Short mmCIF file of C-alpha atoms in Angstrom, two decimals:
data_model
loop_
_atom_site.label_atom_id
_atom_site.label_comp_id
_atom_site.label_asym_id
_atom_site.label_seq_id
_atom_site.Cartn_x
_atom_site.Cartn_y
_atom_site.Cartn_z
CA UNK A 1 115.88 106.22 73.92
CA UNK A 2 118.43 108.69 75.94
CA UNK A 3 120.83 108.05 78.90
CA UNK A 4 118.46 107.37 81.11
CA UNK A 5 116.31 105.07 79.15
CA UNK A 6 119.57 103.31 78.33
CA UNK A 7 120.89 102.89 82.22
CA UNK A 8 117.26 101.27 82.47
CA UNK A 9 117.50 98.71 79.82
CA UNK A 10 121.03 97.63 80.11
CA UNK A 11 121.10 97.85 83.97
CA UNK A 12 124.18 99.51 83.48
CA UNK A 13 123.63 102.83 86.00
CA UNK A 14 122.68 104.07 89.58
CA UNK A 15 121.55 100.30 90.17
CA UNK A 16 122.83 98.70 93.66
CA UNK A 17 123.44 95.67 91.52
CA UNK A 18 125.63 97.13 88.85
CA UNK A 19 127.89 99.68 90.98
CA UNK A 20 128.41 96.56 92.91
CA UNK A 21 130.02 94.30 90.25
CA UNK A 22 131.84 96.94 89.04
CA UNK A 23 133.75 97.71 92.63
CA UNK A 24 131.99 100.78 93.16
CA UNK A 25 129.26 99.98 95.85
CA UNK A 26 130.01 97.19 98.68
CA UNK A 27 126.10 96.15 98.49
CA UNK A 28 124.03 95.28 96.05
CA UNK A 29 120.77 96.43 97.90
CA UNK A 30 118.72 99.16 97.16
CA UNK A 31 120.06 102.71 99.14
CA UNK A 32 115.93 104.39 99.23
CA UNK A 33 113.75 101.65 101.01
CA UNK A 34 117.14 99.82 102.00
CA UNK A 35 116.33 96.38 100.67
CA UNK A 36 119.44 94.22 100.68
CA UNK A 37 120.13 90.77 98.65
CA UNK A 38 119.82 91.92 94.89
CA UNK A 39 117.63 94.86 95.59
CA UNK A 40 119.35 97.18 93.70
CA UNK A 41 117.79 96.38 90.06
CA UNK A 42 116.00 98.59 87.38
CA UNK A 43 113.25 95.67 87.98
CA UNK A 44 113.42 96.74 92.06
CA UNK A 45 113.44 100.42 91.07
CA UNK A 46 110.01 100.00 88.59
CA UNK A 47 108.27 97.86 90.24
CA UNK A 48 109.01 97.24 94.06
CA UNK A 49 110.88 100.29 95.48
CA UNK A 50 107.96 102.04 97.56
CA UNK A 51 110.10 105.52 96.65
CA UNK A 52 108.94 105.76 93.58
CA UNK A 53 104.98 104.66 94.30
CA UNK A 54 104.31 108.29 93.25
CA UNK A 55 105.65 108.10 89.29
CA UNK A 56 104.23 104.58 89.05
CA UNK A 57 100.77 106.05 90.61
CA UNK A 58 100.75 109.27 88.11
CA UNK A 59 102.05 106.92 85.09
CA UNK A 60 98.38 104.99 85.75
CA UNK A 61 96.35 107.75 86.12
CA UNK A 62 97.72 108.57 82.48
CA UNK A 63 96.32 104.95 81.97
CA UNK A 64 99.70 103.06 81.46
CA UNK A 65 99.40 99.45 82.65
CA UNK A 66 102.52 98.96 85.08
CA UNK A 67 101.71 95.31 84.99
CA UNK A 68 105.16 93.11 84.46
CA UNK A 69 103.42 90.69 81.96
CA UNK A 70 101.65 92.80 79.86
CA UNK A 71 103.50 96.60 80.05
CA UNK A 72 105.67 95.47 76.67
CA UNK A 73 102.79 95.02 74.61
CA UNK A 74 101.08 97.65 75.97
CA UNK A 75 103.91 100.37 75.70
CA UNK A 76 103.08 99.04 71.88
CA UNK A 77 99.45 99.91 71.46
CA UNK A 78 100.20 104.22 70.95
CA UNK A 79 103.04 106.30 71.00
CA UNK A 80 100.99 108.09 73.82
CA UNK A 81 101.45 105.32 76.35
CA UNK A 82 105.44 105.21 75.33
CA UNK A 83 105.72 108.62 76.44
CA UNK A 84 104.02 108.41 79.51
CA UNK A 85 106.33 105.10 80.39
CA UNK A 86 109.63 107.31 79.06
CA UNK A 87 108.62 110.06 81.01
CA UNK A 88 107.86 108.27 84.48
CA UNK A 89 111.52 106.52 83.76
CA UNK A 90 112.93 109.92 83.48
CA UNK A 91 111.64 111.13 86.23
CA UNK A 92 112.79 108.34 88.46
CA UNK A 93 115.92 107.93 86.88
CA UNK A 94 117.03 111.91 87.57
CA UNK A 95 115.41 111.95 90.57
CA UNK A 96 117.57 108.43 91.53
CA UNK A 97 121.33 110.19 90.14
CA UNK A 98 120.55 113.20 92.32
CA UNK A 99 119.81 111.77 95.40
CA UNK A 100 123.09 109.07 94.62
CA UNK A 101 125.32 112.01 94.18
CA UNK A 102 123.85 113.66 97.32
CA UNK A 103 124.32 110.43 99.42
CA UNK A 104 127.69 109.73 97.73
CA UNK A 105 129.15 113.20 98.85
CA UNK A 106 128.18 112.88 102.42
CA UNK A 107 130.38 109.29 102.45
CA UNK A 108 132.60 110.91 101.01
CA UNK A 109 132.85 113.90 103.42
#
């Protein structure tokens, strides 16, 4: 699985949400399109936040189906399609802890 896989599935990482309840982040919303009210999710970050339309889009031409109902059994059908799904949540995910550390430095400052 890995760390970032891990933050993913558990919920327990650079999620709005999370830092929230754990007295870290006042919001809960989502700091890259700015969505408020829960925004801050791995479920946000997959599927709604329009930052990361460009992993989701290169994840599809690799002919993963994003789709929330079926991607489970699909990530199922060949090892191939579980590495194109790990690898577009890696790539997010790294992507998502530099840019908090970034924006948490300049509060910070």
């Amino acid at each position: 699985m890995g760390y970032m896989l891990t933050q993913v599935f558990t919920g327990h990482g650079v999620f709005g949400k999370y830092l929230q309840r754990i007295g870290i982040e006042e919001s809960d919303g989502c700091w890259f399109c700015k969505m408020t009210g829960g925004a801050g999710t791995p479920e946000h970050t997959l599927w709604g936040c329009p930052e990361w339309e460009a992993e989701r889009t290169e994840a599809r031409r690799s002919g993963l189906n994003l789709d929330r109902e079926t991607i489970g059994s699909g990530l199922m059908e060949s090892e191939r399609k579980w590495k194109v799904f790990k690898r577009m949540l890696n790539r997010i995910m790294w992507k998502k802890t530099g840019r908090e550390g970034t924006r948490r430095r300049r509060v910070e400052v």
